[in-house]
CSV table of C-alpha atoms in Angstrom, one decimal:
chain,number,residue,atom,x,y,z
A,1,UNK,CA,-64.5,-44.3,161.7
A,2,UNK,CA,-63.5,-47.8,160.1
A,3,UNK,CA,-65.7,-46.9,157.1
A,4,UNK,CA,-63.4,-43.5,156.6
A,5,UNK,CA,-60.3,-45.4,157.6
A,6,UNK,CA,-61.0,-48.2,155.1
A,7,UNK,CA,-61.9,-45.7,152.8
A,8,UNK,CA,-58.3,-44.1,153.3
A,9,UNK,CA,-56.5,-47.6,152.5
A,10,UNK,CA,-58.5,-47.8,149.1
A,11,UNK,CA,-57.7,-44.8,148.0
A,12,UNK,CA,-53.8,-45.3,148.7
A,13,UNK,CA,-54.0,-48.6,147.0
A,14,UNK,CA,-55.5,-47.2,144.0
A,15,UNK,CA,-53.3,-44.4,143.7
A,16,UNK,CA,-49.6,-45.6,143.2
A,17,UNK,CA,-46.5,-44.3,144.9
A,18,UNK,CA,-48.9,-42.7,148.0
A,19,UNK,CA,-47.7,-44.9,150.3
A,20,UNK,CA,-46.1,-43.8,154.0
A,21,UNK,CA,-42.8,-45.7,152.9
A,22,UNK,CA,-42.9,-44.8,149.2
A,23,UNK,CA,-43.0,-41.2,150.1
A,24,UNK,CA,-40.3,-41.8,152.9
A,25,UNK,CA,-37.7,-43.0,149.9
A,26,UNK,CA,-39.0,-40.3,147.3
A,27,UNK,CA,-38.2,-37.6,150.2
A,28,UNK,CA,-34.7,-39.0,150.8
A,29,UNK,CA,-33.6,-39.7,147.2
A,30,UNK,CA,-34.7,-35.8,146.5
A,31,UNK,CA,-32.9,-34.9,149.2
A,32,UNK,CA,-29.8,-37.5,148.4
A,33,UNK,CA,-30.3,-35.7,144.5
A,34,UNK,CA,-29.8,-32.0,145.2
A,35,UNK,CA,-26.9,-33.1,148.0
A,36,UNK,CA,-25.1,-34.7,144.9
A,37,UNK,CA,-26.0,-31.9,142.5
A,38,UNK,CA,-24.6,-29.6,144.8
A,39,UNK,CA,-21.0,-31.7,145.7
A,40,UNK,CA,-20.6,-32.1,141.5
A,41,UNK,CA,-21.1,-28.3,140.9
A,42,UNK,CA,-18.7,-27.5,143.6
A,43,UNK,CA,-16.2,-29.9,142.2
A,44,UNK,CA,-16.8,-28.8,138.5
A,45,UNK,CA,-13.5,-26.8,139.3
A,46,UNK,CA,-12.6,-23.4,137.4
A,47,UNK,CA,-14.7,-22.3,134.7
A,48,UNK,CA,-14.3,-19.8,131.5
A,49,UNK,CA,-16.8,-18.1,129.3
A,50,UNK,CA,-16.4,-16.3,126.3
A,51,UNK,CA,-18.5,-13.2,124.9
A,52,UNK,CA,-18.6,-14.2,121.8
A,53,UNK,CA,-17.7,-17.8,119.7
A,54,UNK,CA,-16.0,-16.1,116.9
A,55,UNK,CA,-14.4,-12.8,116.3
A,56,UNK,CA,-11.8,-11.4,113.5
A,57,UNK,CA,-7.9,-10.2,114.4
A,58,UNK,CA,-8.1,-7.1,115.8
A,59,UNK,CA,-10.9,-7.4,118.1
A,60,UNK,CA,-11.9,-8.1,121.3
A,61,UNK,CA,-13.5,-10.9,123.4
A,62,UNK,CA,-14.2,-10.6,126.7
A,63,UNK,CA,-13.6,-13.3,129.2
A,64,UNK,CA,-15.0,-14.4,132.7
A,65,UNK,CA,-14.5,-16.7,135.1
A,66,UNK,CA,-16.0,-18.2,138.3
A,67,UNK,CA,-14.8,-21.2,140.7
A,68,UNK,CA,-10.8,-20.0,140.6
A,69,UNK,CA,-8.8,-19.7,144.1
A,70,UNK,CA,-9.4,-16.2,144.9
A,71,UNK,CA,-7.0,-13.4,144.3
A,72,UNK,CA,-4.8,-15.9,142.0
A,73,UNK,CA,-3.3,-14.6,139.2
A,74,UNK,CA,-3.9,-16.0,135.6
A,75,UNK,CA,-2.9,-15.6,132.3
A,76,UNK,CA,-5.8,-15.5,129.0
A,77,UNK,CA,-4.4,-16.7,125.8
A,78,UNK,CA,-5.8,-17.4,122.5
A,79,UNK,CA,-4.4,-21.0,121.2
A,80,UNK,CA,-4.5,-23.2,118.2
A,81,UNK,CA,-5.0,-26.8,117.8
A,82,UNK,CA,-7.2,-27.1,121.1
A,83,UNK,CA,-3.4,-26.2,123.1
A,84,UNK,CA,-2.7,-29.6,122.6
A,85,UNK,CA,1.2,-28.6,122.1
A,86,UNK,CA,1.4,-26.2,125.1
A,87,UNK,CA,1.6,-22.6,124.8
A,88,UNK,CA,3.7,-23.2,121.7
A,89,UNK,CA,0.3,-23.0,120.1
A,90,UNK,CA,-0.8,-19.9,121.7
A,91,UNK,CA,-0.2,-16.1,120.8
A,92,UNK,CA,1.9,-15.5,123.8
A,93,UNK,CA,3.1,-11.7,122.9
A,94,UNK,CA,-1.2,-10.9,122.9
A,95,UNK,CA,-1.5,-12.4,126.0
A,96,UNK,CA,-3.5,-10.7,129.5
A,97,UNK,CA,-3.0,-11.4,132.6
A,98,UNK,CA,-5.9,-10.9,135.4
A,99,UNK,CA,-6.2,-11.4,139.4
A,100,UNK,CA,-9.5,-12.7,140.8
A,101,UNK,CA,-11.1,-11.2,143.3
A,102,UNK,CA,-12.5,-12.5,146.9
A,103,UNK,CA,-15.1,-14.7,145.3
A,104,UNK,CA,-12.5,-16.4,142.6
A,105,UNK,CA,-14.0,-14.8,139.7
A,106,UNK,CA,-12.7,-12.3,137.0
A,107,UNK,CA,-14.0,-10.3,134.1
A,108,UNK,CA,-11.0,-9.2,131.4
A,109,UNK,CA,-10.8,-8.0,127.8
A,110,UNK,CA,-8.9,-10.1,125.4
A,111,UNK,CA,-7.4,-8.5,122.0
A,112,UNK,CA,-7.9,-11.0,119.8
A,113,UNK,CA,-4.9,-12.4,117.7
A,114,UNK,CA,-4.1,-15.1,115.3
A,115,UNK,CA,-2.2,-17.9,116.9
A,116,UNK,CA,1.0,-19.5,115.6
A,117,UNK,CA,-0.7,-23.0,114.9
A,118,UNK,CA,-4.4,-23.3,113.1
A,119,UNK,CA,-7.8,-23.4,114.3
A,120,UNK,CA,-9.8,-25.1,116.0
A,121,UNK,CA,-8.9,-22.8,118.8
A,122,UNK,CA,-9.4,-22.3,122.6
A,123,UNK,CA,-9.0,-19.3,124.7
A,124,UNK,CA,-6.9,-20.9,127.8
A,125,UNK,CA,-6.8,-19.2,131.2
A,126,UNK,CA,-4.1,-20.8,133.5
A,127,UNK,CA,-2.7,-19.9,137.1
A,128,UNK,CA,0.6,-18.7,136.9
A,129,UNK,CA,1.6,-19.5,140.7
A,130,UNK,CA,0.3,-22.0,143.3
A,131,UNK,CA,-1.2,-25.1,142.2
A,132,UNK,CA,-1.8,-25.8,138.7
A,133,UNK,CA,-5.1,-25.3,137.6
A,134,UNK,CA,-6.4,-24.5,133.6
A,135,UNK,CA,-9.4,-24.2,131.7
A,136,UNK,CA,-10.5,-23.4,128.3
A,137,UNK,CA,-13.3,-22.2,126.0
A,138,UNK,CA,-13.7,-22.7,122.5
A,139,UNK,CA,-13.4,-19.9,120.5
A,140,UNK,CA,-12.6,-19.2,116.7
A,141,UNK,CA,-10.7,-16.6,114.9
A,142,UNK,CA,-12.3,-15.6,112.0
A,143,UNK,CA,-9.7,-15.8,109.0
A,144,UNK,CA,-7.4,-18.3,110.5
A,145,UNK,CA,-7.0,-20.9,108.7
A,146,UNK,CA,-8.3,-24.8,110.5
A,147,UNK,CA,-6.5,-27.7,109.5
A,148,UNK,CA,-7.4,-31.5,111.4
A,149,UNK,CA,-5.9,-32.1,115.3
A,150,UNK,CA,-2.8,-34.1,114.6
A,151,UNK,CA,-3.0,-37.8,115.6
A,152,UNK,CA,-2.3,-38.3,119.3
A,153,UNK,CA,0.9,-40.4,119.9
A,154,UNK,CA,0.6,-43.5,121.0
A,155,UNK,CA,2.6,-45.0,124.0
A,156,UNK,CA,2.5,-45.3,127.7
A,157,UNK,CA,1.2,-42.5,130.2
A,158,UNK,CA,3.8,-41.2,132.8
A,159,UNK,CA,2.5,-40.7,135.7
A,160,UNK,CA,4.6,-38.8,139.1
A,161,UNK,CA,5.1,-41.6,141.7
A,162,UNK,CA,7.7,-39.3,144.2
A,163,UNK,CA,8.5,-36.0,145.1
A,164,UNK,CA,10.8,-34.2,142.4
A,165,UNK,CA,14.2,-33.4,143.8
A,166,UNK,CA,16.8,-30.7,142.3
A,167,UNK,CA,20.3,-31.9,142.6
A,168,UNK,CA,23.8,-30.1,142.2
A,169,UNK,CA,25.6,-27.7,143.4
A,170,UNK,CA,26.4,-23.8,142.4
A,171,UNK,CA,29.9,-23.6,141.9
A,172,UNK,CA,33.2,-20.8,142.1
A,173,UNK,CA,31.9,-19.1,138.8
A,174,UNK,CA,28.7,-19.1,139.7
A,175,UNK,CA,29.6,-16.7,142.6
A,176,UNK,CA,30.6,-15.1,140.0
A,177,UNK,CA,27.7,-14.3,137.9
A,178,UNK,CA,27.3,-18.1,135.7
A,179,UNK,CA,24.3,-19.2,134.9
A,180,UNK,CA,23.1,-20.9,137.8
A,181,UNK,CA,22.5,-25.1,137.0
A,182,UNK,CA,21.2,-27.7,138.5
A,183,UNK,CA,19.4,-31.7,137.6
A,184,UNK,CA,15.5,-32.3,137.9
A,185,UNK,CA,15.5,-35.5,139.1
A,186,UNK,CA,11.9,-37.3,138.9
A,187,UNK,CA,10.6,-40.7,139.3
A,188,UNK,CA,7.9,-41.7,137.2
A,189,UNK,CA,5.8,-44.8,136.7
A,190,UNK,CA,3.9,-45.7,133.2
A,191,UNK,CA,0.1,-47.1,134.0
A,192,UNK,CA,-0.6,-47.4,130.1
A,193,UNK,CA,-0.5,-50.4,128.3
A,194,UNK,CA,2.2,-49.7,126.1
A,195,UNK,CA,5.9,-48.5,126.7
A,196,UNK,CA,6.9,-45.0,127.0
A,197,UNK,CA,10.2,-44.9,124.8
A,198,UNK,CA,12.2,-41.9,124.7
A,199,UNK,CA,9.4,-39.4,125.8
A,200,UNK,CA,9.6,-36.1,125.4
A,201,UNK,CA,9.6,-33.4,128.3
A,202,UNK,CA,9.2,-29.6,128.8
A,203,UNK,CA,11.2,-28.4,131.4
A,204,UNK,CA,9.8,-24.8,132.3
A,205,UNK,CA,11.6,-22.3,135.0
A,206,UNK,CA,9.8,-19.0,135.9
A,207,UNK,CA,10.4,-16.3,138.1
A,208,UNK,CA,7.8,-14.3,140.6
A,209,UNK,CA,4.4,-13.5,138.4
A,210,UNK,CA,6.0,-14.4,135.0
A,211,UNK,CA,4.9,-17.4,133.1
A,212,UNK,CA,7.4,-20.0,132.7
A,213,UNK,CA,10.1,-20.3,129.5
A,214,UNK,CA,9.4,-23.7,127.9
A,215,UNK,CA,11.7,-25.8,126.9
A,216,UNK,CA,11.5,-29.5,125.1
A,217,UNK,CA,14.0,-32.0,126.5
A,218,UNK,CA,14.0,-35.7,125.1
A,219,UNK,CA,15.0,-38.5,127.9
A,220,UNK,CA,16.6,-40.8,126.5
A,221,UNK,CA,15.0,-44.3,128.0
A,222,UNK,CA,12.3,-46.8,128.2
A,223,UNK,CA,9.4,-46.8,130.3
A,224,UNK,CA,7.8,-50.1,130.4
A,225,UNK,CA,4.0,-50.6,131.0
A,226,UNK,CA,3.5,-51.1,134.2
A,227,UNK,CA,6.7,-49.2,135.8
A,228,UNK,CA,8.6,-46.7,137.2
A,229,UNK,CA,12.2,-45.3,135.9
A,230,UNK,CA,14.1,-42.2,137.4
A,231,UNK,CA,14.3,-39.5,134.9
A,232,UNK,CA,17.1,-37.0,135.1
A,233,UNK,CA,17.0,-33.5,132.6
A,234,UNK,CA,19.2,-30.5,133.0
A,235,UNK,CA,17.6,-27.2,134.3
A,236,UNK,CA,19.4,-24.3,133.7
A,237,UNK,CA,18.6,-20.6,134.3
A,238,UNK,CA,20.8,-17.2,132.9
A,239,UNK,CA,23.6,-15.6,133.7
A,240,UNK,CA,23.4,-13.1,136.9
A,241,UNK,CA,20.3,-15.0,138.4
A,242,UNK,CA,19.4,-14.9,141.8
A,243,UNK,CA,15.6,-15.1,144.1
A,244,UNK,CA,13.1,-17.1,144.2
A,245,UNK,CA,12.7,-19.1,140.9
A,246,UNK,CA,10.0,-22.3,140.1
A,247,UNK,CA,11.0,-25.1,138.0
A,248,UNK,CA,7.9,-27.0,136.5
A,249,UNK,CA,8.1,-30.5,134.2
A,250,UNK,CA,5.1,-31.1,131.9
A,251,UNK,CA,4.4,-34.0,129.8
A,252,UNK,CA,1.2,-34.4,127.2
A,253,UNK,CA,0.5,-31.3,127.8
A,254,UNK,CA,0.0,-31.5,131.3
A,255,UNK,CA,2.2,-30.7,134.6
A,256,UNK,CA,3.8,-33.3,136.3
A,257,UNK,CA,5.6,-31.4,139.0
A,258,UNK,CA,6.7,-28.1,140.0
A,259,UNK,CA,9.6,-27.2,142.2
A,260,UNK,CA,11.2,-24.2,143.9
A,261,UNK,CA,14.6,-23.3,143.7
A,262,UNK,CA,16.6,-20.6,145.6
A,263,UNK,CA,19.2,-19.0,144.2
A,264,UNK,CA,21.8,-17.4,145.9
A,265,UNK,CA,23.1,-13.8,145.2
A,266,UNK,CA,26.0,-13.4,143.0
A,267,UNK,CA,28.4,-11.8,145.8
A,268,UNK,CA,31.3,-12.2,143.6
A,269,UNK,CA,29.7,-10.0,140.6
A,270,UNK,CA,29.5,-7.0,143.7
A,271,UNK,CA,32.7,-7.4,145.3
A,272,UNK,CA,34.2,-7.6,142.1
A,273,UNK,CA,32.6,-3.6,141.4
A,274,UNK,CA,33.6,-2.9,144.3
A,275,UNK,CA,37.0,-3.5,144.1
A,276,UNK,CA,36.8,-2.1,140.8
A,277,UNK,CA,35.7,1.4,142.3
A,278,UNK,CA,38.7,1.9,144.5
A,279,UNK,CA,41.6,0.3,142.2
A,280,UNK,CA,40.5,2.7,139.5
A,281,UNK,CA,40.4,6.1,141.4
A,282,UNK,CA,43.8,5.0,142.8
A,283,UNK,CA,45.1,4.1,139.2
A,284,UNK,CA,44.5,7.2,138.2
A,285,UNK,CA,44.9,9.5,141.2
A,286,UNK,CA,49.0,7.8,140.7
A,287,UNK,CA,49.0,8.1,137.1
A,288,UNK,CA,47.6,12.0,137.7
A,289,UNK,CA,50.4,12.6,140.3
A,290,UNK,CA,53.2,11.0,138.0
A,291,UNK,CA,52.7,13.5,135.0
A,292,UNK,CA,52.3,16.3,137.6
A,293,UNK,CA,55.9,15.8,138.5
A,294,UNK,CA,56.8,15.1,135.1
A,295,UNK,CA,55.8,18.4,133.8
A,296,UNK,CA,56.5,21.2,136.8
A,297,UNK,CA,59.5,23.3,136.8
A,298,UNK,CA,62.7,22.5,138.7
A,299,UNK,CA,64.4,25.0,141.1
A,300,UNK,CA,68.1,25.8,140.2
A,301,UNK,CA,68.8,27.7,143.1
A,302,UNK,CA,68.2,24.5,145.1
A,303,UNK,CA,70.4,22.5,142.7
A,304,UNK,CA,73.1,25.0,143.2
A,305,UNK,CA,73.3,24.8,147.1
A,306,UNK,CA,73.3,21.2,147.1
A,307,UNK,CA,76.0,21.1,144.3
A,308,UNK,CA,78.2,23.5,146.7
A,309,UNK,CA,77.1,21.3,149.6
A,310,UNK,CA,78.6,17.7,147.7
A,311,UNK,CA,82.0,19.4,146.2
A,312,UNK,CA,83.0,21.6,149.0
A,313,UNK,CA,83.2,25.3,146.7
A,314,UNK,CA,82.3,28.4,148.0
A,315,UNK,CA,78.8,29.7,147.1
A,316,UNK,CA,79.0,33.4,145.1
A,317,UNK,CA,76.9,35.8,146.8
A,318,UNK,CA,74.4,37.5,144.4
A,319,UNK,CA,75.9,40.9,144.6
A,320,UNK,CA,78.9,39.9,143.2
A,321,UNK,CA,80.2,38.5,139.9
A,322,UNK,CA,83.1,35.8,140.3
A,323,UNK,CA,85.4,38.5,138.7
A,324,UNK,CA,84.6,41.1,140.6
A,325,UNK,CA,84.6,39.2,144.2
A,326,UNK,CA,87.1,40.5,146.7
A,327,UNK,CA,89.9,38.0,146.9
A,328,UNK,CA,91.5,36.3,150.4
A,329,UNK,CA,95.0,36.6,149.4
A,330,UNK,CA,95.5,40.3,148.7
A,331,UNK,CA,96.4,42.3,151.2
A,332,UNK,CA,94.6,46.0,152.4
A,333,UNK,CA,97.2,47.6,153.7
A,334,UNK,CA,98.8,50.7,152.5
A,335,UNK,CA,102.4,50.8,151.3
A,336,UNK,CA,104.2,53.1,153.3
A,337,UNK,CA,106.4,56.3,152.0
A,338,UNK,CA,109.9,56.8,152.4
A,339,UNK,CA,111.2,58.2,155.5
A,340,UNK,CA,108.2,57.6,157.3
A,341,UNK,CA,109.0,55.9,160.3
């Protein structure tokens, strides 16, 4: 037994990485390794994949997804210059929209279009409600022309240190049917190295499933390196709005915040019809009545008993003409003969 034992210990020594405590840490880190592996895949995020790299205008490219929020609904657009300007760079009017289903994937056909700005290009899927979440996948239209990535700016990152706030109040008109308006008030700090001087914002405002409306908005300000300013841009929706409507800020191409905002019904817009349908059926009703009376005949044998009622003359019967009527004064009675008694 000590021969075989010290036979044992040999071969271990000879043969490296055999030992009890080696294989205790190899069995660890493996198992250390595929608990990693699997935390990085789960927090890749959202993913998109494309059918095919290139395609011309007028064809299709079909798109799918895996590791979305299920049953989200997202938006597939083609874009140009890697979307580095927003959708500005995107063919928004060729656009799809798809839902995912329980498992956060999707599968959807994409026409494909030319977008407004040149290649290189990306198709770019993007929740429309919730939290923000985006991917992309290169992908280039055949045709199109390519021109270089324009030079990022240089400056300060902003950065969303406080909850956004929307300030103001709906006023008299806006009972009325004005366009609704309010302030976006934000503080934001700058961790870059450099300044942020008068950046440039897109305030977007959407309703229910549709994407929101861009618009660019310059803040006029400084935003030194290292801290935080308040920045204030008008928001401003169309006449007659009312519901549920989401106001989002993006900067670099990237959403800072994203706020709801309830808008009230425009009562005064329905009272207003309202009134409108009773004081125009009366208008007319009176205006109706008025020519009606205007236009019928008169009664003269009315008229000619209340003229004998005010001046106090007989009335003429029917059956008689005024020369003809029997008169008061004359007398009936017979003249008598002579020598009658």
């Amino acid at each position: 037994m000590a021969g075989l034992a010290l036979c044992a210990a040999v071969v271990l020594a000879l043969v490296p990485g055999t030992s009890a405590s080696a294989t205790n840490v190899s069995m660890a880190d493996v198992a250390a390794a595929k608990v990693s592996v699997t935390d990085v895949s789960a927090a890749d995020g959202p993913s998109v994949h494309v059918s095919k790299k290139e395609a011309g205008k007028g064809g299709t490219v079909t798109v799918t997804g895996r590791g979305w929020r299920p049953r989200t609904l997202l938006t597939l657009l083609i874009c140009g210059q890697n979307m580095i300007g927003g959708t500005n760079a995107c063919a928004n009017g060729d656009g799809r929209a798809v839902t995912t289903d329980a498992h956060g994937a999707f599968r959807k056909s994409l026409p494909v279009a030319e977008p407004p700005k040149p290649c290189p290009c990306v198709v770019h899927v993007a929740t429309v409600t919730g939290a923000p979440d985006a991917a992309d996948a290169v992908f280039k239209v055949a045709g199109h022309p390519v021109a270089p990535l324009p030079k990022e700016r240089t400056g300060g990152r902003l950065a969303v240190v406080a909850p956004p706030r929307l300030e103001g109040s709906s006023g008299l008109l806006t009972w009325f049917g004005a366009p609704p308006q309010r302030e976006l008030a934000v503080m934001v700090g700058n961790p870059g190295p450099a300044p942020a001087k008068d950046p440039v914002f897109q305030v977007g405002t959407s309703h229910g499933v549709f994407a929101p409306e861009w618009e660019e908005q310059q803040w006029r300000g400084t935003v030194p390196a290292g801290k935080k300013a308040e920045v204030r841009l008008p928001v401003e929706l169309a006449a007659g709005a009312h519901g549920d409507y989401l106001v989002s800020l993006k900067y670099g191409g990237k959403v800072l915040v994203e706020q709801p905002w309830g808008v009230g019904m425009p009562w005064g817009v329905t009272l207003f019809w309202l009134l409108l349908c009773v004081v125009v059926p009366t208008a007319v009703f009176r205006i109706g009545m008025a020519l009606v009376n205007r236009v019928r005949p008169r009664r003269t044998t009315a008229t000619a008993h209340s003229r004998t009622r005010t001046t106090g003359e007989p009335a003429v019967l029917p059956w008689f003409t005024p020369d003809t009527a029997p008169s008061t004064t004359t007398s009936t009675e017979r003249p008598t003969s002579k020598g009658s008694a």
